[in-house]
Coordinates of C-alpha atoms and ligand atoms in Angstrom, one line a residue:
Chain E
X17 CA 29.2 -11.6 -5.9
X18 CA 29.2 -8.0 -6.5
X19 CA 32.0 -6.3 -4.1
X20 CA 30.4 -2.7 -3.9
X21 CA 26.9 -4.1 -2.8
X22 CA 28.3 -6.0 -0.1
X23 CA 30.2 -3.2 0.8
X24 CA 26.9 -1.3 1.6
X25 CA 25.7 -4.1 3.7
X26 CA 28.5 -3.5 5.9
X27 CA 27.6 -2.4 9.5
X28 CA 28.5 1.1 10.9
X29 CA 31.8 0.8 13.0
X30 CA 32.6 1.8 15.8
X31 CA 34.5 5.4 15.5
X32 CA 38.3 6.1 16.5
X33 CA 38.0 6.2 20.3
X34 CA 39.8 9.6 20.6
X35 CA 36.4 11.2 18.9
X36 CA 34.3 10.0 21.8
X37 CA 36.3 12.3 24.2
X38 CA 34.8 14.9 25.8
X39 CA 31.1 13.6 24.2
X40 CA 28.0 14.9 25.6
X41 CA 25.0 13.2 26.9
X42 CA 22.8 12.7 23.8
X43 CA 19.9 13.7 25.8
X44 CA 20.6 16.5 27.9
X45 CA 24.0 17.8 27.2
X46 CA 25.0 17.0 30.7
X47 CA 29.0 17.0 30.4
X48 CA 29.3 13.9 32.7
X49 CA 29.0 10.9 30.3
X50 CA 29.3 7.3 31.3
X51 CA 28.1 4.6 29.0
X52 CA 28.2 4.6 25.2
X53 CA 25.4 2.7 24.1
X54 CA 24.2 1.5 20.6
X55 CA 26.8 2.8 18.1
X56 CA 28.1 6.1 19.1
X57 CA 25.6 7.5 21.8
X58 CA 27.2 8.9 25.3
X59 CA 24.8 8.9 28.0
X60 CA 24.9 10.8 31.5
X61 CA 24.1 8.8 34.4
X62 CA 20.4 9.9 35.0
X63 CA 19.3 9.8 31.3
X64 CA 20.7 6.1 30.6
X65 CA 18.8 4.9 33.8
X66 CA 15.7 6.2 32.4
X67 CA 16.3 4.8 29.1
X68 CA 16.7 1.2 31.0
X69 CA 13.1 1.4 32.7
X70 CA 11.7 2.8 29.3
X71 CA 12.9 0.4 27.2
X72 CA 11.9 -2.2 30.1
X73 CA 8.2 -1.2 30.7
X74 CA 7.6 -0.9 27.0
X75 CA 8.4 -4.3 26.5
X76 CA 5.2 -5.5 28.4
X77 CA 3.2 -2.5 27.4
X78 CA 3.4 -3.3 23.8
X79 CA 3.2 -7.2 24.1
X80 CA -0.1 -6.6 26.5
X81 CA 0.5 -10.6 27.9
X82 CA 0.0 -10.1 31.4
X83 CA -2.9 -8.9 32.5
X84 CA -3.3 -6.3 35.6
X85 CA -2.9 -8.2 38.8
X86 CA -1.7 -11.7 36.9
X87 CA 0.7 -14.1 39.0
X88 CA 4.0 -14.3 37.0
X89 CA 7.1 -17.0 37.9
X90 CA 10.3 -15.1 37.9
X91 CA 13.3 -17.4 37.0
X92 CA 16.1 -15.9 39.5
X93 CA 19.7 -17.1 38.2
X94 CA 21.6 -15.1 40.8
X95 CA 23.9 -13.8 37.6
X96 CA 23.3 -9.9 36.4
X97 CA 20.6 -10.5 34.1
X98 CA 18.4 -11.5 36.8
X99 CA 19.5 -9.2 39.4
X100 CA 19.1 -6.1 37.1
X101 CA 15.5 -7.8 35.6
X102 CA 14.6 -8.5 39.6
X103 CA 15.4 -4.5 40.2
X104 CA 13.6 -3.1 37.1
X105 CA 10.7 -5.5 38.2
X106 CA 10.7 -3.8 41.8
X107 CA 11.0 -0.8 40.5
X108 CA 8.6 -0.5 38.2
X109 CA 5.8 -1.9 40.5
X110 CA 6.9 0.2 43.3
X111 CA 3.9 3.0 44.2
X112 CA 6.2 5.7 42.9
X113 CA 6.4 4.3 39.3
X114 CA 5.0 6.6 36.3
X115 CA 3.5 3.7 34.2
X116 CA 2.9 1.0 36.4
X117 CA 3.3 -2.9 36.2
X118 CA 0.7 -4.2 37.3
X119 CA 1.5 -7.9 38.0
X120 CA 2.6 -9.7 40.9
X121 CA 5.8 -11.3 40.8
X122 CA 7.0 -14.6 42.5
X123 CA 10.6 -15.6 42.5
X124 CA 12.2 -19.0 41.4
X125 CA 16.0 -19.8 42.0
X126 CA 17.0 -23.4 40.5
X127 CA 20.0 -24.7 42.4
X128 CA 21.9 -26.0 39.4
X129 CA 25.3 -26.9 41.2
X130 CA 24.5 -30.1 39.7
X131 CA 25.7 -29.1 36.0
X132 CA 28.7 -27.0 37.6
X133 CA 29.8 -30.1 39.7
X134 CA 30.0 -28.2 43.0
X135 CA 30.2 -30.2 46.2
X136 CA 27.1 -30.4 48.3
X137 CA 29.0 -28.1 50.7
X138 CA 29.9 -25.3 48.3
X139 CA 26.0 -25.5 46.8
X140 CA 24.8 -25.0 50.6
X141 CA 27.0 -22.3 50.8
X142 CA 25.8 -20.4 47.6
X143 CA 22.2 -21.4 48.3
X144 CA 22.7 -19.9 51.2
X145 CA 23.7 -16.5 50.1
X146 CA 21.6 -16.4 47.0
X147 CA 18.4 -17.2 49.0
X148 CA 19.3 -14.5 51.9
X149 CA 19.5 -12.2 49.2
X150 CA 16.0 -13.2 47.3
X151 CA 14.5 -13.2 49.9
X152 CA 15.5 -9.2 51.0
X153 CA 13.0 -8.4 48.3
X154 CA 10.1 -8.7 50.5
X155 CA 9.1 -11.1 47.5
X156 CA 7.8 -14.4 48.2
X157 CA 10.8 -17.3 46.6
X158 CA 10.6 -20.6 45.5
X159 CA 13.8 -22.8 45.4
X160 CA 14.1 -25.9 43.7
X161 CA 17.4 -27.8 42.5
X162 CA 17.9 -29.3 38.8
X163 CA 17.9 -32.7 39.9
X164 CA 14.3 -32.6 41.0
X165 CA 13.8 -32.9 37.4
X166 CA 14.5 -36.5 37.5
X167 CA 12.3 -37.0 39.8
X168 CA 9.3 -39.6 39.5
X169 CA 6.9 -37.8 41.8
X170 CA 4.0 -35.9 39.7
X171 CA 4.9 -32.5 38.7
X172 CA 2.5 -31.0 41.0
X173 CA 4.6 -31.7 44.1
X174 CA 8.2 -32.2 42.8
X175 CA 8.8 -33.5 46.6
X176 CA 8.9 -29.9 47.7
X177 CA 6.1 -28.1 49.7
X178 CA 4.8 -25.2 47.2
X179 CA 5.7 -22.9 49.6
X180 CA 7.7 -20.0 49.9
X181 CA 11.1 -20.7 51.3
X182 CA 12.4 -18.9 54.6
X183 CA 15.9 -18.4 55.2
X184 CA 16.7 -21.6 57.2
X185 CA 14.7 -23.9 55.0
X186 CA 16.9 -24.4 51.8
X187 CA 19.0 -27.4 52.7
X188 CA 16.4 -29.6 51.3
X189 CA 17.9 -28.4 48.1
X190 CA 20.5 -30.8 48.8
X191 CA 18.4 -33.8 49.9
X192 CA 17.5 -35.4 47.1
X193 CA 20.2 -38.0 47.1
X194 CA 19.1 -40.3 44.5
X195 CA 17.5 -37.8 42.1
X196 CA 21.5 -36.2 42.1
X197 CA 22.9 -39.3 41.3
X198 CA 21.1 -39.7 38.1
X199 CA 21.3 -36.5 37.0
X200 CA 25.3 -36.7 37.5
X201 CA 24.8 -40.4 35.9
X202 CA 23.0 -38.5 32.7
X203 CA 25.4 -35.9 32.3
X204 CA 28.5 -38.6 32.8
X205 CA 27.2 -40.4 29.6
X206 CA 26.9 -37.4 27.2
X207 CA 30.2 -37.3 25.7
X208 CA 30.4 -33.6 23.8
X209 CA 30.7 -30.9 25.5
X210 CA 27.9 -29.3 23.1
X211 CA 25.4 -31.2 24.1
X212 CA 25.7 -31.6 27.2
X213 CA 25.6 -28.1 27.5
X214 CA 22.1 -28.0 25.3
X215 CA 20.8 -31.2 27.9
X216 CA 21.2 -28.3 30.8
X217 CA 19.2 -26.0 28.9
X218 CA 16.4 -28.4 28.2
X219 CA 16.5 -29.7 31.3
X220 CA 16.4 -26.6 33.2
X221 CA 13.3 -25.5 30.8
X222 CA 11.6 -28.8 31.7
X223 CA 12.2 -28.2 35.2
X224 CA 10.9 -24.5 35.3
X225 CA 7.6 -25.6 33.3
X226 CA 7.0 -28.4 36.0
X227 CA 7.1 -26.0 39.0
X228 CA 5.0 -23.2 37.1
X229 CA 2.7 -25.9 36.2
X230 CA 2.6 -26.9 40.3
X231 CA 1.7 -23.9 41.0
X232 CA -0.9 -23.3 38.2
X233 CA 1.2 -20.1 37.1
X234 CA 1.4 -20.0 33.3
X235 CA 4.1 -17.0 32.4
X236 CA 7.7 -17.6 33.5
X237 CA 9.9 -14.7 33.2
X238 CA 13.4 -15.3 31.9
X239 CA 16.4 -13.1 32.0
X240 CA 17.8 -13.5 28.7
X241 CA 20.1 -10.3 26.9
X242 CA 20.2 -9.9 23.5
X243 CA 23.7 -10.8 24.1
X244 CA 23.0 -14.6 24.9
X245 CA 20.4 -14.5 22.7
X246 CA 22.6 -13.5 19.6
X247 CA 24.8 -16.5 20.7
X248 CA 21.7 -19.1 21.4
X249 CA 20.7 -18.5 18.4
X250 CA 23.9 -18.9 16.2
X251 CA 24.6 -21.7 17.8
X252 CA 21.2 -23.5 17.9
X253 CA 21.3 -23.2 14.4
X254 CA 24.3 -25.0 14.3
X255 CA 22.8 -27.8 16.6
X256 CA 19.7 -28.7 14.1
X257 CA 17.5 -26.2 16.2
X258 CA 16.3 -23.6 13.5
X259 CA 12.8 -24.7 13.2
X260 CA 12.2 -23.4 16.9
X261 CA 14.1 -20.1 16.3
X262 CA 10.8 -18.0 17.1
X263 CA 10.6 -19.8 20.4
X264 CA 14.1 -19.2 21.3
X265 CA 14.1 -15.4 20.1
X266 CA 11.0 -14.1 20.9
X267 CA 9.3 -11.3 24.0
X268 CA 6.9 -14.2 24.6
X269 CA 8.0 -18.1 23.8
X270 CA 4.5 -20.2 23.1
X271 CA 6.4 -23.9 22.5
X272 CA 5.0 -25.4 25.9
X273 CA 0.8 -25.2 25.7
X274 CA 0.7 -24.7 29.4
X275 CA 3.4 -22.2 30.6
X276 CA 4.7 -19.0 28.5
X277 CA 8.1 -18.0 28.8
X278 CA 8.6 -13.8 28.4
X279 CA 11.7 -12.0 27.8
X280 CA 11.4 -8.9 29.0
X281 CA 15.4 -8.3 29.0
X282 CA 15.8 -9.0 25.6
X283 CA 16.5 -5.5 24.3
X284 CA 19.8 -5.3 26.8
X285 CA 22.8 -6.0 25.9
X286 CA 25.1 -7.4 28.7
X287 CA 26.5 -3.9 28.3
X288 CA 23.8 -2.2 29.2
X289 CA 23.2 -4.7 32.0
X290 CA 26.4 -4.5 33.8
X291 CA 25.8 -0.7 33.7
X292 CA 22.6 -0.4 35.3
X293 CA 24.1 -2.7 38.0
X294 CA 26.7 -0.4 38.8
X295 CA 24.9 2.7 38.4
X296 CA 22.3 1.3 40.8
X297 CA 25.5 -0.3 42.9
X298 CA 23.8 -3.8 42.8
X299 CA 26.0 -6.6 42.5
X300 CA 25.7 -9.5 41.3
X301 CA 25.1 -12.0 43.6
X302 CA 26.4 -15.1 41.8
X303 CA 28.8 -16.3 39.3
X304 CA 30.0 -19.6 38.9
X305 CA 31.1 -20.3 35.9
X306 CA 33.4 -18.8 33.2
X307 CA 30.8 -18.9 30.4
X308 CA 29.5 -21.8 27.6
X309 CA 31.9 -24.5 26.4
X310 CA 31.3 -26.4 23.4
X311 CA 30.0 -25.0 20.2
X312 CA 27.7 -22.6 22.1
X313 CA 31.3 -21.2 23.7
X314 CA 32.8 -21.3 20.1
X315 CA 30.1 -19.3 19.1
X316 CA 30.3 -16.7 22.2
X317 CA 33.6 -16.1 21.3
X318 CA 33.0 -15.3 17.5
X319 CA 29.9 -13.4 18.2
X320 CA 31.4 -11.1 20.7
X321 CA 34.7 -11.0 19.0
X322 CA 32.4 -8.8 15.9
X323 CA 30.7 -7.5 18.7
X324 CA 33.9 -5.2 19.8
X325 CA 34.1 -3.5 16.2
X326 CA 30.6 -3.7 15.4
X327 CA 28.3 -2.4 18.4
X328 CA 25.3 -3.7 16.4
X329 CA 25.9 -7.3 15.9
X330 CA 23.9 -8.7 18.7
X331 CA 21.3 -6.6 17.5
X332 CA 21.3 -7.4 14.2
X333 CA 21.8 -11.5 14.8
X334 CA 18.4 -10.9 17.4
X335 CA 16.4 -9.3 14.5
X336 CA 17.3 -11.3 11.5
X337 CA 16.4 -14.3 14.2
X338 CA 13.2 -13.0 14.8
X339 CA 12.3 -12.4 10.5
X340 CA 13.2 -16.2 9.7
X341 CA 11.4 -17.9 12.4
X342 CA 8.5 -19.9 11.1
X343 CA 5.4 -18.6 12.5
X344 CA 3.6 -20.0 15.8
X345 CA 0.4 -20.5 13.8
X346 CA 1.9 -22.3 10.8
X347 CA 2.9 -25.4 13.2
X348 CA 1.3 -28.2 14.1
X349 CA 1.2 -27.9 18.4
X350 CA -0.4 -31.3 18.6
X351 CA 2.8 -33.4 18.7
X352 CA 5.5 -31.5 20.9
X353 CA 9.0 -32.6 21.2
X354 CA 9.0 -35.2 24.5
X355 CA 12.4 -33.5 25.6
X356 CA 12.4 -29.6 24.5
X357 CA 8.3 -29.7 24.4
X358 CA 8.8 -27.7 21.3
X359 CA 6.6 -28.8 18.5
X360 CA 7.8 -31.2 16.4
X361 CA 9.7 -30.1 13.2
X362 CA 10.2 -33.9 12.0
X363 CA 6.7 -34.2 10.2
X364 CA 8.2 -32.9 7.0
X365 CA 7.5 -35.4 4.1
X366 CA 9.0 -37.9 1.8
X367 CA 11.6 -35.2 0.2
X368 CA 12.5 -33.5 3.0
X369 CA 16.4 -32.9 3.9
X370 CA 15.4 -34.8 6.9
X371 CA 14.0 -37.5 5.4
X372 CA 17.5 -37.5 3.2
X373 CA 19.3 -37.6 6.0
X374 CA 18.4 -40.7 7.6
X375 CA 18.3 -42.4 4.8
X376 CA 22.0 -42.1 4.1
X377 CA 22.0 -42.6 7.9
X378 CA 20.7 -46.1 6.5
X379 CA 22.1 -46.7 3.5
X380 CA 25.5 -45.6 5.1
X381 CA 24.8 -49.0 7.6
X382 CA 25.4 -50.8 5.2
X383 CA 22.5 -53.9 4.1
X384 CA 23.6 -55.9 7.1
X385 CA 21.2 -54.4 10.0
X386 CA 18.2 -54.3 7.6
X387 CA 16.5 -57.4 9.0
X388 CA 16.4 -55.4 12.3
X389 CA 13.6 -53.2 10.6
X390 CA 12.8 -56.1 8.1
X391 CA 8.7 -55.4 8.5
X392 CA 9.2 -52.0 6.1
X393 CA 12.4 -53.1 4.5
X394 CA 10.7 -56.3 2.7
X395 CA 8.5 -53.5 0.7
X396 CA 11.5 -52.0 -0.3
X397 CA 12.0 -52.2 -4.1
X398 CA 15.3 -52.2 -3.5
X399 CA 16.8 -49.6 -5.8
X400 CA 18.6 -47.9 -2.8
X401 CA 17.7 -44.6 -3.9
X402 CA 14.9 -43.5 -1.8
X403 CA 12.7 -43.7 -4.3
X404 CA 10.4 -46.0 -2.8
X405 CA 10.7 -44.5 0.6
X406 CA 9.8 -46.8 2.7
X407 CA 13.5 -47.1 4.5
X408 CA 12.8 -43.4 6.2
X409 CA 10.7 -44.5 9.2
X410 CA 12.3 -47.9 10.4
X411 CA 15.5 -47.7 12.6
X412 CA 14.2 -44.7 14.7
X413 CA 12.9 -46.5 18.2
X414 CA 10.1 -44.7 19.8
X415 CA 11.9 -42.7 22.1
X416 CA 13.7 -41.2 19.3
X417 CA 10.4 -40.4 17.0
X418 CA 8.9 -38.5 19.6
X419 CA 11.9 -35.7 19.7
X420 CA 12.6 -32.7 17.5
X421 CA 15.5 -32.9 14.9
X422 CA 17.7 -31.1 17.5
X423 CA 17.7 -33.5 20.8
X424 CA 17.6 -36.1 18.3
X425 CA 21.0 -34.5 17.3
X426 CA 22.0 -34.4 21.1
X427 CA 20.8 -37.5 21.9
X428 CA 23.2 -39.4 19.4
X429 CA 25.8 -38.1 22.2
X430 CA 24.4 -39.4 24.8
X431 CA 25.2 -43.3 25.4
X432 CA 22.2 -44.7 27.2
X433 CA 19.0 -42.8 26.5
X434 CA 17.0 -44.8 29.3
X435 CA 19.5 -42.2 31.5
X436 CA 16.6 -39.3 30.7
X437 CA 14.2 -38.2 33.2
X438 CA 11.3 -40.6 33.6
X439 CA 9.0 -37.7 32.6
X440 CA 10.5 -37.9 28.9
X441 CA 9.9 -41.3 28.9
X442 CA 6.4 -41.2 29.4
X443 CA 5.9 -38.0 27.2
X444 CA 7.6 -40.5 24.6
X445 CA 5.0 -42.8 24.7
X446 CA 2.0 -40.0 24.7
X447 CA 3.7 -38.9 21.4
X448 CA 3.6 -42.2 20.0
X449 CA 0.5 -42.9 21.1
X450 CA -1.1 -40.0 20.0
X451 CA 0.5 -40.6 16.3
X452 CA -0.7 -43.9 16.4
X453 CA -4.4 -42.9 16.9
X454 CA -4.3 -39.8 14.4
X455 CA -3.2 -42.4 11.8
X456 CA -5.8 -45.1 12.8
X457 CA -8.7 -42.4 12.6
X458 CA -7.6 -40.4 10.0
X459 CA -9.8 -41.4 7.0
X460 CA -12.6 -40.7 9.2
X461 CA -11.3 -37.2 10.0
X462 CA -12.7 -34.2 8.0
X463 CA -10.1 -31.8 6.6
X464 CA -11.3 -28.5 7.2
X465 CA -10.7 -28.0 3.1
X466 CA -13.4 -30.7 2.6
X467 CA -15.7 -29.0 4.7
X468 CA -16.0 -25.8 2.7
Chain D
X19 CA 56.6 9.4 43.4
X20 CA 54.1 6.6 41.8
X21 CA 51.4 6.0 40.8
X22 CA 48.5 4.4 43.0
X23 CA 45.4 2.8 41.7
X24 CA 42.7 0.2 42.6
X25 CA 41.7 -2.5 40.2
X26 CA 38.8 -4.7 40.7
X27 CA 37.7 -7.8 38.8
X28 CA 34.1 -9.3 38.5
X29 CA 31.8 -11.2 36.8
X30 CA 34.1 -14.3 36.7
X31 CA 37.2 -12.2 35.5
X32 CA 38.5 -12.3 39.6
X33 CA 39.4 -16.2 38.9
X34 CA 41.9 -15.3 36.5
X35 CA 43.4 -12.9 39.0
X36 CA 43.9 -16.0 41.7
X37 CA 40.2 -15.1 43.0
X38 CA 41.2 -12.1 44.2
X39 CA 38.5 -9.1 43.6
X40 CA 40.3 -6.0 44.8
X41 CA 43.9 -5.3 44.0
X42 CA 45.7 -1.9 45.3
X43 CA 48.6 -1.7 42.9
X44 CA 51.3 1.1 43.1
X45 CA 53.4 1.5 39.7
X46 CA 56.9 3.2 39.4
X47 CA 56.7 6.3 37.8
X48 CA 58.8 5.5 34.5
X49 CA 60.0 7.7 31.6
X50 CA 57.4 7.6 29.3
X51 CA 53.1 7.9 30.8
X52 CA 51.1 4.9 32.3
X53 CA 48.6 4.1 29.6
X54 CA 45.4 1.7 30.2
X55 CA 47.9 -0.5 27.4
X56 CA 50.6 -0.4 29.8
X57 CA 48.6 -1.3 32.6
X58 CA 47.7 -4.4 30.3
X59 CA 51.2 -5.8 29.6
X60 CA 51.6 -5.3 33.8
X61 CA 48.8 -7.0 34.2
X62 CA 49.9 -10.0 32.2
X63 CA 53.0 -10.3 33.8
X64 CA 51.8 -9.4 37.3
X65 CA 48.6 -10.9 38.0
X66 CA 47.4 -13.1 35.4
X67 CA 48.2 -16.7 36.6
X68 CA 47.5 -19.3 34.0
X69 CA 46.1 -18.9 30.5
X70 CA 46.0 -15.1 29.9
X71 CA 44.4 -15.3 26.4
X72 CA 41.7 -15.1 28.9
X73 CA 42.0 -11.9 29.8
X74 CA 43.9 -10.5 27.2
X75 CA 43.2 -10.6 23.4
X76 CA 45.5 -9.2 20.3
X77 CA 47.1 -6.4 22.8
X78 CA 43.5 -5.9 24.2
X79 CA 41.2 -7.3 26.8
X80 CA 39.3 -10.1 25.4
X81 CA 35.9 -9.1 23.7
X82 CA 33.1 -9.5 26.1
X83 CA 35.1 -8.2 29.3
X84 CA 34.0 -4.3 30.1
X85 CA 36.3 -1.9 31.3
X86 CA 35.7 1.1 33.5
X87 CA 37.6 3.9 34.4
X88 CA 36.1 5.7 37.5
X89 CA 32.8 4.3 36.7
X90 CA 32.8 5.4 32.9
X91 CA 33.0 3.5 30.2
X92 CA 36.6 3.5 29.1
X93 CA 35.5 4.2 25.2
X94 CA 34.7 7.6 27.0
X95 CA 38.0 8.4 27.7
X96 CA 40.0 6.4 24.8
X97 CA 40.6 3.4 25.9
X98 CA 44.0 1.7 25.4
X99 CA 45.5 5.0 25.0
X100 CA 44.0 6.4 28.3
X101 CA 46.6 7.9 30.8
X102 CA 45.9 6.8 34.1
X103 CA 46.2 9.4 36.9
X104 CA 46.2 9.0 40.4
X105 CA 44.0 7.0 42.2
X106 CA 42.2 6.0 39.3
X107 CA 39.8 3.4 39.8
X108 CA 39.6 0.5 36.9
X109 CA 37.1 -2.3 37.0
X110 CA 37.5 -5.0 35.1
X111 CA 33.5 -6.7 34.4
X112 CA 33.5 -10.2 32.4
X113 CA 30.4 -10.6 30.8
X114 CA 30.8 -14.1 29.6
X115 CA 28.6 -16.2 31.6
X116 CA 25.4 -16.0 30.3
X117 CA 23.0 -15.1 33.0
Ligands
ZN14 ZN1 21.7 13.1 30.1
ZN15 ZN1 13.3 -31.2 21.2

């Protein structure tokens, strides 16, 4: 590779720290600085708040997704994201505002003590003061906990009135006994660190789309930097997860047909967030944990280590994200992933990496489980070299066939998959069933190239 | 004479310092000035409890952990080689836990 080329690639580093002494605001002059954003730019107090709620409100302004007066879910973490997404939503609703949002906004909190194996008396405890403070913003709150996920009750009810909370009505968060159990059972037989950590994502997802769904709101707002983002993204490629990068990187994430999840913090860094907290003297009302573990906390590390010398990184990592996603319209959204409800990447054809994969994954085995799948193996010619393809759909149970490439990666780590959520069971069998019947009507089905 | 200052930890960084938020620290006047990289190695050896790679990282705090000196960002005002005065006020924000 040529040396002086990738030298121009390079990004702009940060300057010599003594040069940012004394800096101006960028905007007004004003001598008292106190954040440097982006590269190099000083910002007063006043100006950088403004530049928050610009750079907030132009987000939905551009997009045009909510319409005036719409009903949006607003996933409440407790962590900074959320509180400084929660006060730029107040904010720019508020009468006062110069351009208006113009939804209504209703709050979700998802009592996840669960994955952070707190006691039930430490997640009353935090419930407790997260709630008290949701519920200060005059908005109207929803609480669930994770382990409602697991639940076999229809989605509609989750066991839980759809009704507001009030203040002393959040300890049945911590009544659902059995659901907790299996949850703590599921997570118990995932044995990487990784995964597990990508389960709590998914399941949490699922979780949120089964309460919007409940109550028939269909955009969820999610606080998520372009800090986590950056790191989400590096390390879902790494996980087998690059065929839903658009999903995972865009303002407004279309991978479940019924509920739309929007961004609208995406253009902060956790820089800027932590900032706007203290310039506005919020706290934060909740931290639990001391960030990823497994590959994702691998990649935190690496992503914010380049992050201190080069202030764009987490910029840069979002956009290129956003450039090699494949787009919504070129994928087929009839079959959808029965764990992530992400289309399915795995329909890829006889030469596919995929398709190479699993059958080393088979050849590997060796010839002594082949009578296992003997109905496709029999037509096998027998050469061993893919070349009659048949060995690339036996092997793979049902449960299996109906997930993406990714949680089929995940789910090799987890030792009993009958441990998942009953819903993903029988979103297994709707995949399968729904493959089934394309295949049994599809010479009767005119392509729309025929139809020309 | 000393030197008095208030150092607070948040975001997660306060369980590294025995879950302690607020710390009023006093240090000896010495020879040579108090720099924020002094305060650093005093830090280490004063509060950090177990596993200060942590906190600390190549004579630094660890990437993804915000400093603030009376509010400002510390890249304002040079960071390591900062020379704390008085009653500065130094806030320590970890920024490592998603959110
Ligand atoms: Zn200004
Ligand atoms: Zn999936």
């Amino acid at each position: 590779m040529c040396s002086i080329q990738e030298g121009e690639l390079l990004q702009p580093k940060r300057q010599p720290s003594s040069s940012l002494r004394d800096r101006k605001c960028m905007k007004c002059s004003n001598e008292e600085t106190v954040v440097i954003i982006r590269i190099n730019d000083a910002f007063c107090k006043d100006c950088f708040l403004q530049y928050c709620t610009h750079k907030f409100r132009s987000a939905f302004g551009k997009s045009r997704l909510i319409r005036d007066k719409e009903q949006v879910l607003v996933a409440h973490s407790g962590g900074p994201a959320s509180c400084a997404m929660l006060h730029l939503i107040q904010e720019g609703t508020s009468r006062r505002a110069h351009k208006k949002l113009r939804f209504s906004s209703v709050l979700v909190f998802i009592d996840d003590g669960v994955f952070h194996g707190l006691t039930l008396v430490e997640r009353k405890a935090r419930n407790a003061q997260v709630l008290k403070q949701l519920i200060s913003s005059g908005l109207d709150v929803h609480a669930y906990a994770i382990e409602q996920v697991m639940s076999t009750t229809s989605s509609a009810s989750l066991g839980l009135p759809v009704q507001a909370v009030s203040a002393d009505s959040f300890e049945i968060l911590c009544s659902f006994d059995s659901e907790c159990k299996q949850l703590e059972a599921l997570l118990a037989a995932t044995t990487s660190d990784t995964s597990r950590q990508s389960l709590q994502h998914v399941l949490r997802q699922r979780l949120l789309i089964q309460v919007a769904n409940g109550m028939g709101i269909n955009k969820v707002l999610l606080g998520n930097s372009t800090t986590s983002l950056a790191v989400q993204m590096m390390s879902n490629v790494a996980q087998g997860r690059g065929a839903h990068l658009l999903y995972d990187m865009s303002f407004a994430d279309l991978r479940s047909t019924s509920v739309t999840f929007v961004r609208p913090m995406r253009e902060f860094t956790t820089h800027e967030i932590e900032h706007y907290l203290l310039l506005n003297q919020l706290g934060t009302i909740d931290v639990i944990s001391t960030g990823p573990k497994g590959l994702e906390g691998l990649t935190s590390d690496f992503v914010l280590g380049l992050q201190a010398d080069f202030p764009n990184t987490v910029s840069t990592i979002m956009r290129t994200g956003e450039k090699i996603g494949v787009s919504h319209s070129e994928i087929d959204i009839d079959l959808c992933c029965s764990l992530c409800q992400a289309p399915l990447d795995t329909d890829v054809g006889p030469s596919s990496a995929l398709a190479a994969t699993q059958f080393s994954e088979v050849v590997s085995r060796g010839n002594r489980q082949s009578s296992r799948c003997s109905s496709e193996a029999t037509e096998c010619c027998g050469q061993g070299d893919g070349s009659c393809q048949s060995s690339t759909r036996c092997e793979l149970p049902d449960l299996r066939r109906s997930l993406c490439y990714g949680c089929r990666l995940m789910c090799k780590d987890l030792k009993d998959t009958s441990l998942l959520p009953a819903s993903v069971q029988s979103n297994a069998l709707q995949v399968k069933n729904r493959a089934e019947m394309r295949a049994s009507i599809q010479n009767f089905l005119i392509e729309d190239d025929d139809a020309k | 004479m000393s030197l008095n200052l208030k150092l607070e930890f948040s975001g997660g960084a306060e369980l590294l310092v025995n879950k302690v938020k607020n710390h009023d620290i006093t240090l000896p006047i010495s020879s040579k000035l108090w720099t924020l990289r002094g305060l650093l190695d005093w830090i280490k050896d004063n509060l950090l409890a177990e596993r200060p790679e942590l906190f600390i990282q190549g004579g630094s705090v660890r990437p993804g952990i915000l400093v603030l000196v009376n509010d400002a960002d510390w890249e304002l005002l040079g960071e390591l080689e900062y020379e704390l005065q008085d009653n500065d006020h130094i806030v320590f924000i970890s920024t490592l836990h998603g959110g």
